[in-house]
């Protein structure tokens, strides 16, 4: 029986058990059931440790430096305008200002460009303290309705924004209802800068998520207006602002793409931004900012990734050095048996 | 045990067999003709290690028989609690005044490899007691042959004195007598100065009934625990269970009971671990036990190799489960702080749903259950999270739990002292558990905050797009999968193709899943459409973050094991190194030396017997060279093998 030869340790270690010859599949099964599969058993020796730590460190630090440099090359202009764009008479009662649609919401801001910015320059609006990631908010949409429009009836997830005056709303839900509606136009001196508002949304969204034959219906007809109105003649797949807005952000402070400026901006240019301050962020203490930014292959301006890489890389190198020092000071020979616990007992007793 | 038969001539005979002490009590005056001779022969059989029985008979008259038969039928057909007692009484009426026929003896050989097995187990630090129904001489002789007893061991016999010789209240005086014996013996053991002295406690079933009573059992246990080996003879099955329970509860240690017959079932079930030997005595023991083996000697491999592996694997697996689920679950909690505590999950719907439904079945199979309290209705209705625990991280854990071998099985068998890592609980102490939990906490913090800060609000791609919740959640999840799977590959020390397949396969499965999930737009969550192919793959920041977070999460653990291995290694680390550098082959002398040292100091077993002999011979040599005379006990080996000389020279 096959158990005999592998089970107990016989006193005579030189005895060679007779193993029946197995081939192929039965050999593999035998190895599996006897837990004798061919295996590699790597051992973490000091050489390996030092090599790994140094290698990681030397890879990470250059990546970090490179990322930092790339991030530094991205130029950004951020301008908070929600406080300034309220006329002085309404500063103490901003809510009244924003809710009154008869008051003109025009505002002019001046942005100074510090360094040359190469096209394309991306325009974002940034909202702070705006929880697009709130569970009720995220739930409040109907993806099927966005694709099929009025043909799709079950919009219960959108309530309370699923129907008004007895008629269904297309697109339903709080996310669509709260569509951002500030607008910006840019002037450099007297020239208007052309802002490209096409292709700001993900292509897959335009082609597959929003129906080409679905039109806004009964939208923002209720008593409470949440945000922008939608042109009912344009199908949803072309309403790029809506598409961008409906991609809910992860954090309470987020930016969304508004458009692109396809011209270079030069250092010391003064840009005049004529904006319409329509959107109500005053009732919940939100903030609105306008951001112009170039981009790199890593994206926008964020030094953190470079810093993180550099710090972790240096940490690795530090540990490698500490380890090397300790190892050189008291090296433990490989497989040294004096450390075995039964040897200590023998020595101490 | 008797049987009543009618032979061809019409004569009714009662034929009886049983233990000699019982039969001799029931003989009639003229039946005792051969009693002396039979007793002598029985003793000889016992000393030869045979199991003995005495036979007797009686001729019955018709009238006598029919009267008795009536009583017997009445007893048999009675219903009630005392049916047994009635049957006993009626049988007793008949089984007296017997005529002795003779005795039989059966050789019940020790199985192959039993002495070596016991020796190894003793060297691994286990204490061995024997509970048997045989008479004392047989039990003693068999234990000599497997070296549980040896010459030079002081034998402490606790016996109940014969009741008939005492006056009033015989039971009380018997008990007092036994208590006195136990106390005297305990004194003797305590006062013994010689560290190599060994005591053997021998007690029989009759005495055990008194010794197991509540007022005496603690003294009995204390004495028994001090002795090197304990032998209980003539024990009934009920007493076997009681003794096991006494040891289990009295010492608080883990007990293992091994037996092969139906009379061992009580003991097997009572012990923490019950092992049944399948064989000639039937399958009752096997059916009642936790483990079944075919021969006694396999117990060694079962305990020393598989028991140890099991302990290590389960300990590692549980710690690792804590780690990975804390790492994963806490990221969801951190996100709540950023989502106005509304209960929104950062991970996509469906991921977690799939993960967690399948999660709870696979880990059960793999011996570790970690319950995931996720309600699909409320919040965490996410595919990612479902897939997490089942497919993407459970298969590597299963491979850790089932296949991990830190040291080869041959090494365990050669180094029994490694077994002590289990009883000392070196791998599942609170320090280790909290360490792993802390590691999980650290991992979760790194994953969450690095991702959030890097994806903060700026664009994440050259095209200027900003990341939405789906993208951030997917990146975070990717980081978790990588971090957790790299962690387990650092923990494992034995890589077969299965481990590679499970670990790297899990990571690949994640990417494959993302591709497929991204393609299915209509049925599932819309937000994740083409998440990997369109959104994340072309963004270098995705890959850079994955690399950064994975390495950062594994930094503490990697540093910890590097430093521990180099400056504070454990026994199995050194063994692994020896094997890795092939020092066992180069330096056989060292290997053998360590083998011989790697055992607990034992007082029973073959090696102990050899050691004792060496001590006697050296003390004889010493005293003869110094001119002193001393009394020596030359121990003669009655039976059994000598250990080979290799171990002596080590």
JSON list of C-alpha atoms in Angstrom, two decimals, chain A residues 137-308:
[
{"chain": "A", "resi": 137, "resn": "UNK", "atom": "CA", "xyz": [-28.79, 61.77, -4.65]},
{"chain": "A", "resi": 138, "resn": "UNK", "atom": "CA", "xyz": [-26.82, 59.07, -6.43]},
{"chain": "A", "resi": 139, "resn": "UNK", "atom": "CA", "xyz": [-29.84, 56.81, -6.49]},
{"chain": "A", "resi": 140, "resn": "UNK", "atom": "CA", "xyz": [-32.13, 59.44, -7.88]},
{"chain": "A", "resi": 141, "resn": "UNK", "atom": "CA", "xyz": [-31.89, 58.75, -11.59]},
{"chain": "A", "resi": 142, "resn": "UNK", "atom": "CA", "xyz": [-33.20, 56.29, -14.12]},
{"chain": "A", "resi": 143, "resn": "UNK", "atom": "CA", "xyz": [-30.65, 55.02, -16.57]},
{"chain": "A", "resi": 144, "resn": "UNK", "atom": "CA", "xyz": [-33.21, 53.15, -18.59]},
{"chain": "A", "resi": 145, "resn": "UNK", "atom": "CA", "xyz": [-35.25, 56.27, -19.07]},
{"chain": "A", "resi": 146, "resn": "UNK", "atom": "CA", "xyz": [-32.20, 58.12, -20.27]},
{"chain": "A", "resi": 147, "resn": "UNK", "atom": "CA", "xyz": [-31.87, 55.55, -23.02]},
{"chain": "A", "resi": 148, "resn": "UNK", "atom": "CA", "xyz": [-35.49, 54.95, -23.92]},
{"chain": "A", "resi": 149, "resn": "UNK", "atom": "CA", "xyz": [-37.30, 58.08, -22.83]},
{"chain": "A", "resi": 150, "resn": "UNK", "atom": "CA", "xyz": [-41.03, 58.06, -22.34]},
{"chain": "A", "resi": 151, "resn": "UNK", "atom": "CA", "xyz": [-41.31, 54.45, -23.47]},
{"chain": "A", "resi": 152, "resn": "UNK", "atom": "CA", "xyz": [-39.86, 53.42, -20.16]},
{"chain": "A", "resi": 153, "resn": "UNK", "atom": "CA", "xyz": [-42.34, 53.84, -17.34]},
{"chain": "A", "resi": 154, "resn": "UNK", "atom": "CA", "xyz": [-40.78, 52.68, -14.14]},
{"chain": "A", "resi": 155, "resn": "UNK", "atom": "CA", "xyz": [-39.12, 55.74, -12.75]},
{"chain": "A", "resi": 156, "resn": "UNK", "atom": "CA", "xyz": [-39.77, 55.13, -9.08]},
{"chain": "A", "resi": 157, "resn": "UNK", "atom": "CA", "xyz": [-36.11, 55.58, -8.21]},
{"chain": "A", "resi": 158, "resn": "UNK", "atom": "CA", "xyz": [-36.38, 59.18, -9.36]},
{"chain": "A", "resi": 159, "resn": "UNK", "atom": "CA", "xyz": [-38.98, 60.30, -6.89]},
{"chain": "A", "resi": 160, "resn": "UNK", "atom": "CA", "xyz": [-39.78, 62.96, -6.00]},
{"chain": "A", "resi": 161, "resn": "UNK", "atom": "CA", "xyz": [-38.57, 64.22, -9.35]},
{"chain": "A", "resi": 162, "resn": "UNK", "atom": "CA", "xyz": [-40.29, 61.56, -11.45]},
{"chain": "A", "resi": 163, "resn": "UNK", "atom": "CA", "xyz": [-43.49, 63.33, -12.38]},
{"chain": "A", "resi": 164, "resn": "UNK", "atom": "CA", "xyz": [-44.99, 66.72, -12.06]},
{"chain": "A", "resi": 165, "resn": "UNK", "atom": "CA", "xyz": [-48.47, 67.92, -12.88]},
{"chain": "A", "resi": 166, "resn": "UNK", "atom": "CA", "xyz": [-49.40, 64.35, -13.61]},
{"chain": "A", "resi": 167, "resn": "UNK", "atom": "CA", "xyz": [-46.89, 64.02, -16.43]},
{"chain": "A", "resi": 168, "resn": "UNK", "atom": "CA", "xyz": [-43.58, 62.14, -16.32]},
{"chain": "A", "resi": 169, "resn": "UNK", "atom": "CA", "xyz": [-40.35, 64.08, -16.37]},
{"chain": "A", "resi": 170, "resn": "UNK", "atom": "CA", "xyz": [-37.62, 63.24, -18.84]},
{"chain": "A", "resi": 171, "resn": "UNK", "atom": "CA", "xyz": [-34.81, 63.10, -17.63]},
{"chain": "A", "resi": 172, "resn": "UNK", "atom": "CA", "xyz": [-36.11, 62.31, -14.16]},
{"chain": "A", "resi": 173, "resn": "UNK", "atom": "CA", "xyz": [-34.35, 62.38, -10.85]},
{"chain": "A", "resi": 174, "resn": "UNK", "atom": "CA", "xyz": [-32.55, 64.81, -8.60]},
{"chain": "A", "resi": 175, "resn": "UNK", "atom": "CA", "xyz": [-29.27, 64.65, -10.45]},
{"chain": "A", "resi": 176, "resn": "UNK", "atom": "CA", "xyz": [-30.76, 65.97, -13.67]},
{"chain": "A", "resi": 177, "resn": "UNK", "atom": "CA", "xyz": [-32.97, 68.38, -11.77]},
{"chain": "A", "resi": 178, "resn": "UNK", "atom": "CA", "xyz": [-29.96, 69.97, -10.09]},
{"chain": "A", "resi": 179, "resn": "UNK", "atom": "CA", "xyz": [-28.06, 70.61, -13.32]},
{"chain": "A", "resi": 180, "resn": "UNK", "atom": "CA", "xyz": [-25.46, 73.34, -13.00]},
{"chain": "A", "resi": 181, "resn": "UNK", "atom": "CA", "xyz": [-26.38, 76.43, -14.94]},
{"chain": "A", "resi": 182, "resn": "UNK", "atom": "CA", "xyz": [-23.72, 79.08, -14.56]},
{"chain": "A", "resi": 183, "resn": "UNK", "atom": "CA", "xyz": [-22.30, 80.09, -17.94]},
{"chain": "A", "resi": 184, "resn": "UNK", "atom": "CA", "xyz": [-18.95, 81.60, -18.77]},
{"chain": "A", "resi": 185, "resn": "UNK", "atom": "CA", "xyz": [-17.61, 83.51, -21.71]},
{"chain": "A", "resi": 186, "resn": "UNK", "atom": "CA", "xyz": [-14.03, 84.61, -22.08]},
{"chain": "A", "resi": 187, "resn": "UNK", "atom": "CA", "xyz": [-12.53, 87.72, -23.55]},
{"chain": "A", "resi": 188, "resn": "UNK", "atom": "CA", "xyz": [-8.95, 88.67, -24.00]},
{"chain": "A", "resi": 189, "resn": "UNK", "atom": "CA", "xyz": [-9.00, 92.38, -24.44]},
{"chain": "A", "resi": 190, "resn": "UNK", "atom": "CA", "xyz": [-11.74, 92.84, -26.98]},
{"chain": "A", "resi": 191, "resn": "UNK", "atom": "CA", "xyz": [-11.42, 89.42, -28.63]},
{"chain": "A", "resi": 192, "resn": "UNK", "atom": "CA", "xyz": [-13.76, 86.73, -27.55]},
{"chain": "A", "resi": 193, "resn": "UNK", "atom": "CA", "xyz": [-11.97, 83.47, -26.92]},
{"chain": "A", "resi": 194, "resn": "UNK", "atom": "CA", "xyz": [-13.63, 80.59, -28.60]},
{"chain": "A", "resi": 195, "resn": "UNK", "atom": "CA", "xyz": [-14.74, 77.98, -26.12]},
{"chain": "A", "resi": 196, "resn": "UNK", "atom": "CA", "xyz": [-15.26, 74.50, -27.51]},
{"chain": "A", "resi": 197, "resn": "UNK", "atom": "CA", "xyz": [-18.19, 72.94, -25.71]},
{"chain": "A", "resi": 198, "resn": "UNK", "atom": "CA", "xyz": [-18.32, 69.77, -27.71]},
{"chain": "A", "resi": 199, "resn": "UNK", "atom": "CA", "xyz": [-16.74, 66.45, -26.71]},
{"chain": "A", "resi": 200, "resn": "UNK", "atom": "CA", "xyz": [-16.55, 67.27, -23.08]},
{"chain": "A", "resi": 201, "resn": "UNK", "atom": "CA", "xyz": [-18.40, 64.13, -22.05]},
{"chain": "A", "resi": 202, "resn": "UNK", "atom": "CA", "xyz": [-17.17, 60.52, -22.26]},
{"chain": "A", "resi": 203, "resn": "UNK", "atom": "CA", "xyz": [-17.74, 59.10, -25.66]},
{"chain": "A", "resi": 204, "resn": "UNK", "atom": "CA", "xyz": [-19.32, 55.95, -24.30]},
{"chain": "A", "resi": 205, "resn": "UNK", "atom": "CA", "xyz": [-21.81, 58.06, -22.42]},
{"chain": "A", "resi": 206, "resn": "UNK", "atom": "CA", "xyz": [-22.79, 59.97, -25.51]},
{"chain": "A", "resi": 207, "resn": "UNK", "atom": "CA", "xyz": [-23.13, 56.91, -27.64]},
{"chain": "A", "resi": 208, "resn": "UNK", "atom": "CA", "xyz": [-24.53, 54.32, -25.28]},
{"chain": "A", "resi": 209, "resn": "UNK", "atom": "CA", "xyz": [-26.05, 55.82, -22.20]},
{"chain": "A", "resi": 210, "resn": "UNK", "atom": "CA", "xyz": [-28.09, 58.73, -23.39]},
{"chain": "A", "resi": 211, "resn": "UNK", "atom": "CA", "xyz": [-30.65, 58.04, -26.08]},
{"chain": "A", "resi": 212, "resn": "UNK", "atom": "CA", "xyz": [-30.24, 59.64, -29.47]},
{"chain": "A", "resi": 213, "resn": "UNK", "atom": "CA", "xyz": [-33.99, 59.92, -29.77]},
{"chain": "A", "resi": 214, "resn": "UNK", "atom": "CA", "xyz": [-34.85, 60.96, -26.28]},
{"chain": "A", "resi": 215, "resn": "UNK", "atom": "CA", "xyz": [-35.85, 64.54, -25.75]},
{"chain": "A", "resi": 216, "resn": "UNK", "atom": "CA", "xyz": [-36.36, 66.46, -22.54]},
{"chain": "A", "resi": 217, "resn": "UNK", "atom": "CA", "xyz": [-40.00, 66.50, -21.56]},
{"chain": "A", "resi": 218, "resn": "UNK", "atom": "CA", "xyz": [-41.75, 68.31, -18.78]},
{"chain": "A", "resi": 219, "resn": "UNK", "atom": "CA", "xyz": [-38.38, 69.26, -17.39]},
{"chain": "A", "resi": 220, "resn": "UNK", "atom": "CA", "xyz": [-38.06, 71.87, -14.62]},
{"chain": "A", "resi": 221, "resn": "UNK", "atom": "CA", "xyz": [-41.79, 72.53, -14.79]},
{"chain": "A", "resi": 222, "resn": "UNK", "atom": "CA", "xyz": [-42.43, 72.16, -11.13]},
{"chain": "A", "resi": 223, "resn": "UNK", "atom": "CA", "xyz": [-42.63, 74.74, -8.43]},
{"chain": "A", "resi": 224, "resn": "UNK", "atom": "CA", "xyz": [-39.04, 74.28, -7.36]},
{"chain": "A", "resi": 225, "resn": "UNK", "atom": "CA", "xyz": [-36.43, 74.97, -9.97]},
{"chain": "A", "resi": 226, "resn": "UNK", "atom": "CA", "xyz": [-33.25, 73.09, -9.23]},
{"chain": "A", "resi": 227, "resn": "UNK", "atom": "CA", "xyz": [-30.96, 74.20, -11.95]},
{"chain": "A", "resi": 228, "resn": "UNK", "atom": "CA", "xyz": [-30.74, 74.58, -15.67]},
{"chain": "A", "resi": 229, "resn": "UNK", "atom": "CA", "xyz": [-33.49, 74.20, -18.21]},
{"chain": "A", "resi": 230, "resn": "UNK", "atom": "CA", "xyz": [-32.92, 71.91, -21.14]},
{"chain": "A", "resi": 231, "resn": "UNK", "atom": "CA", "xyz": [-33.66, 72.64, -24.75]},
{"chain": "A", "resi": 232, "resn": "UNK", "atom": "CA", "xyz": [-36.42, 70.14, -25.65]},
{"chain": "A", "resi": 233, "resn": "UNK", "atom": "CA", "xyz": [-35.39, 70.02, -29.26]},
{"chain": "A", "resi": 234, "resn": "UNK", "atom": "CA", "xyz": [-31.90, 68.65, -28.62]},
{"chain": "A", "resi": 235, "resn": "UNK", "atom": "CA", "xyz": [-31.70, 64.89, -27.91]},
{"chain": "A", "resi": 236, "resn": "UNK", "atom": "CA", "xyz": [-30.12, 63.84, -24.63]},
{"chain": "A", "resi": 237, "resn": "UNK", "atom": "CA", "xyz": [-27.08, 62.37, -26.32]},
{"chain": "A", "resi": 238, "resn": "UNK", "atom": "CA", "xyz": [-26.13, 65.87, -27.45]},
{"chain": "A", "resi": 239, "resn": "UNK", "atom": "CA", "xyz": [-26.80, 67.57, -24.16]},
{"chain": "A", "resi": 240, "resn": "UNK", "atom": "CA", "xyz": [-23.18, 67.36, -23.05]},
{"chain": "A", "resi": 241, "resn": "UNK", "atom": "CA", "xyz": [-23.56, 69.54, -19.98]},
{"chain": "A", "resi": 242, "resn": "UNK", "atom": "CA", "xyz": [-26.18, 67.18, -18.68]},
{"chain": "A", "resi": 243, "resn": "UNK", "atom": "CA", "xyz": [-24.06, 64.18, -19.49]},
{"chain": "A", "resi": 244, "resn": "UNK", "atom": "CA", "xyz": [-21.06, 65.60, -17.69]},
{"chain": "A", "resi": 245, "resn": "UNK", "atom": "CA", "xyz": [-23.17, 66.62, -14.72]},
{"chain": "A", "resi": 246, "resn": "UNK", "atom": "CA", "xyz": [-24.78, 63.21, -14.38]},
{"chain": "A", "resi": 247, "resn": "UNK", "atom": "CA", "xyz": [-21.44, 61.53, -13.76]},
{"chain": "A", "resi": 248, "resn": "UNK", "atom": "CA", "xyz": [-21.63, 61.91, -10.01]},
{"chain": "A", "resi": 249, "resn": "UNK", "atom": "CA", "xyz": [-18.41, 62.95, -8.37]},
{"chain": "A", "resi": 250, "resn": "UNK", "atom": "CA", "xyz": [-16.72, 61.01, -5.61]},
{"chain": "A", "resi": 251, "resn": "UNK", "atom": "CA", "xyz": [-15.89, 63.80, -3.20]},
{"chain": "A", "resi": 252, "resn": "UNK", "atom": "CA", "xyz": [-17.74, 66.81, -1.85]},
{"chain": "A", "resi": 253, "resn": "UNK", "atom": "CA", "xyz": [-15.32, 69.08, -3.63]},
{"chain": "A", "resi": 254, "resn": "UNK", "atom": "CA", "xyz": [-15.19, 68.40, -7.34]},
{"chain": "A", "resi": 255, "resn": "UNK", "atom": "CA", "xyz": [-14.60, 69.90, -10.75]},
{"chain": "A", "resi": 256, "resn": "UNK", "atom": "CA", "xyz": [-16.49, 69.26, -13.91]},
{"chain": "A", "resi": 257, "resn": "UNK", "atom": "CA", "xyz": [-15.41, 70.03, -17.40]},
{"chain": "A", "resi": 258, "resn": "UNK", "atom": "CA", "xyz": [-17.14, 72.99, -18.97]},
{"chain": "A", "resi": 259, "resn": "UNK", "atom": "CA", "xyz": [-15.25, 73.45, -22.18]},
{"chain": "A", "resi": 260, "resn": "UNK", "atom": "CA", "xyz": [-11.88, 73.95, -23.85]},
{"chain": "A", "resi": 261, "resn": "UNK", "atom": "CA", "xyz": [-10.07, 76.99, -25.05]},
{"chain": "A", "resi": 262, "resn": "UNK", "atom": "CA", "xyz": [-8.10, 76.03, -28.10]},
{"chain": "A", "resi": 263, "resn": "UNK", "atom": "CA", "xyz": [-5.75, 78.95, -28.20]},
{"chain": "A", "resi": 264, "resn": "UNK", "atom": "CA", "xyz": [-2.59, 79.61, -26.29]},
{"chain": "A", "resi": 265, "resn": "UNK", "atom": "CA", "xyz": [-2.62, 82.06, -23.50]},
{"chain": "A", "resi": 266, "resn": "UNK", "atom": "CA", "xyz": [0.43, 84.20, -22.95]},
{"chain": "A", "resi": 267, "resn": "UNK", "atom": "CA", "xyz": [2.00, 85.35, -19.74]},
{"chain": "A", "resi": 268, "resn": "UNK", "atom": "CA", "xyz": [0.55, 88.55, -18.34]},
{"chain": "A", "resi": 269, "resn": "UNK", "atom": "CA", "xyz": [-2.64, 88.24, -20.38]},
{"chain": "A", "resi": 270, "resn": "UNK", "atom": "CA", "xyz": [-5.67, 89.55, -18.60]},
{"chain": "A", "resi": 271, "resn": "UNK", "atom": "CA", "xyz": [-8.77, 87.53, -19.26]},
{"chain": "A", "resi": 272, "resn": "UNK", "atom": "CA", "xyz": [-12.18, 88.94, -18.69]},
{"chain": "A", "resi": 273, "resn": "UNK", "atom": "CA", "xyz": [-14.78, 86.37, -17.75]},
{"chain": "A", "resi": 274, "resn": "UNK", "atom": "CA", "xyz": [-18.40, 87.33, -18.19]},
{"chain": "A", "resi": 275, "resn": "UNK", "atom": "CA", "xyz": [-20.38, 84.86, -16.19]},
{"chain": "A", "resi": 276, "resn": "UNK", "atom": "CA", "xyz": [-23.96, 84.33, -15.20]},
{"chain": "A", "resi": 277, "resn": "UNK", "atom": "CA", "xyz": [-24.18, 83.52, -11.50]},
{"chain": "A", "resi": 278, "resn": "UNK", "atom": "CA", "xyz": [-27.36, 81.45, -11.72]},
{"chain": "A", "resi": 279, "resn": "UNK", "atom": "CA", "xyz": [-26.69, 78.45, -9.60]},
{"chain": "A", "resi": 280, "resn": "UNK", "atom": "CA", "xyz": [-27.81, 78.46, -6.00]},
{"chain": "A", "resi": 281, "resn": "UNK", "atom": "CA", "xyz": [-25.09, 77.24, -3.73]},
{"chain": "A", "resi": 282, "resn": "UNK", "atom": "CA", "xyz": [-25.94, 79.74, -1.07]},
{"chain": "A", "resi": 283, "resn": "UNK", "atom": "CA", "xyz": [-28.60, 77.78, 0.71]},
{"chain": "A", "resi": 284, "resn": "UNK", "atom": "CA", "xyz": [-26.16, 75.14, 1.86]},
{"chain": "A", "resi": 285, "resn": "UNK", "atom": "CA", "xyz": [-22.93, 77.05, 2.16]},
{"chain": "A", "resi": 286, "resn": "UNK", "atom": "CA", "xyz": [-21.43, 75.73, -1.05]},
{"chain": "A", "resi": 287, "resn": "UNK", "atom": "CA", "xyz": [-18.71, 77.49, -2.95]},
{"chain": "A", "resi": 288, "resn": "UNK", "atom": "CA", "xyz": [-18.27, 78.00, -6.66]},
{"chain": "A", "resi": 289, "resn": "UNK", "atom": "CA", "xyz": [-14.96, 78.42, -8.40]},
{"chain": "A", "resi": 290, "resn": "UNK", "atom": "CA", "xyz": [-13.86, 78.80, -11.95]},
{"chain": "A", "resi": 291, "resn": "UNK", "atom": "CA", "xyz": [-10.74, 76.89, -12.93]},
{"chain": "A", "resi": 292, "resn": "UNK", "atom": "CA", "xyz": [-8.60, 77.12, -16.03]},
{"chain": "A", "resi": 293, "resn": "UNK", "atom": "CA", "xyz": [-5.97, 74.46, -16.31]},
{"chain": "A", "resi": 294, "resn": "UNK", "atom": "CA", "xyz": [-3.63, 72.88, -18.78]},
{"chain": "A", "resi": 295, "resn": "UNK", "atom": "CA", "xyz": [-3.11, 69.18, -18.62]},
{"chain": "A", "resi": 296, "resn": "UNK", "atom": "CA", "xyz": [-0.28, 66.72, -18.91]},
{"chain": "A", "resi": 297, "resn": "UNK", "atom": "CA", "xyz": [-0.16, 63.01, -19.49]},
{"chain": "A", "resi": 298, "resn": "UNK", "atom": "CA", "xyz": [-0.75, 62.60, -15.76]},
{"chain": "A", "resi": 299, "resn": "UNK", "atom": "CA", "xyz": [-3.73, 64.87, -15.76]},
{"chain": "A", "resi": 300, "resn": "UNK", "atom": "CA", "xyz": [-4.09, 68.01, -13.74]},
{"chain": "A", "resi": 301, "resn": "UNK", "atom": "CA", "xyz": [-1.99, 69.70, -11.15]},
{"chain": "A", "resi": 302, "resn": "UNK", "atom": "CA", "xyz": [-1.41, 67.48, -8.14]},
{"chain": "A", "resi": 303, "resn": "UNK", "atom": "CA", "xyz": [1.99, 67.33, -6.53]},
{"chain": "A", "resi": 304, "resn": "UNK", "atom": "CA", "xyz": [0.95, 64.63, -4.16]},
{"chain": "A", "resi": 305, "resn": "UNK", "atom": "CA", "xyz": [1.70, 61.70, -6.38]},
{"chain": "A", "resi": 306, "resn": "UNK", "atom": "CA", "xyz": [5.24, 62.84, -6.92]},
{"chain": "A", "resi": 307, "resn": "UNK", "atom": "CA", "xyz": [5.73, 63.56, -3.26]},
{"chain": "A", "resi": 308, "resn": "UNK", "atom": "CA", "xyz": [4.26, 60.20, -2.28]}
]
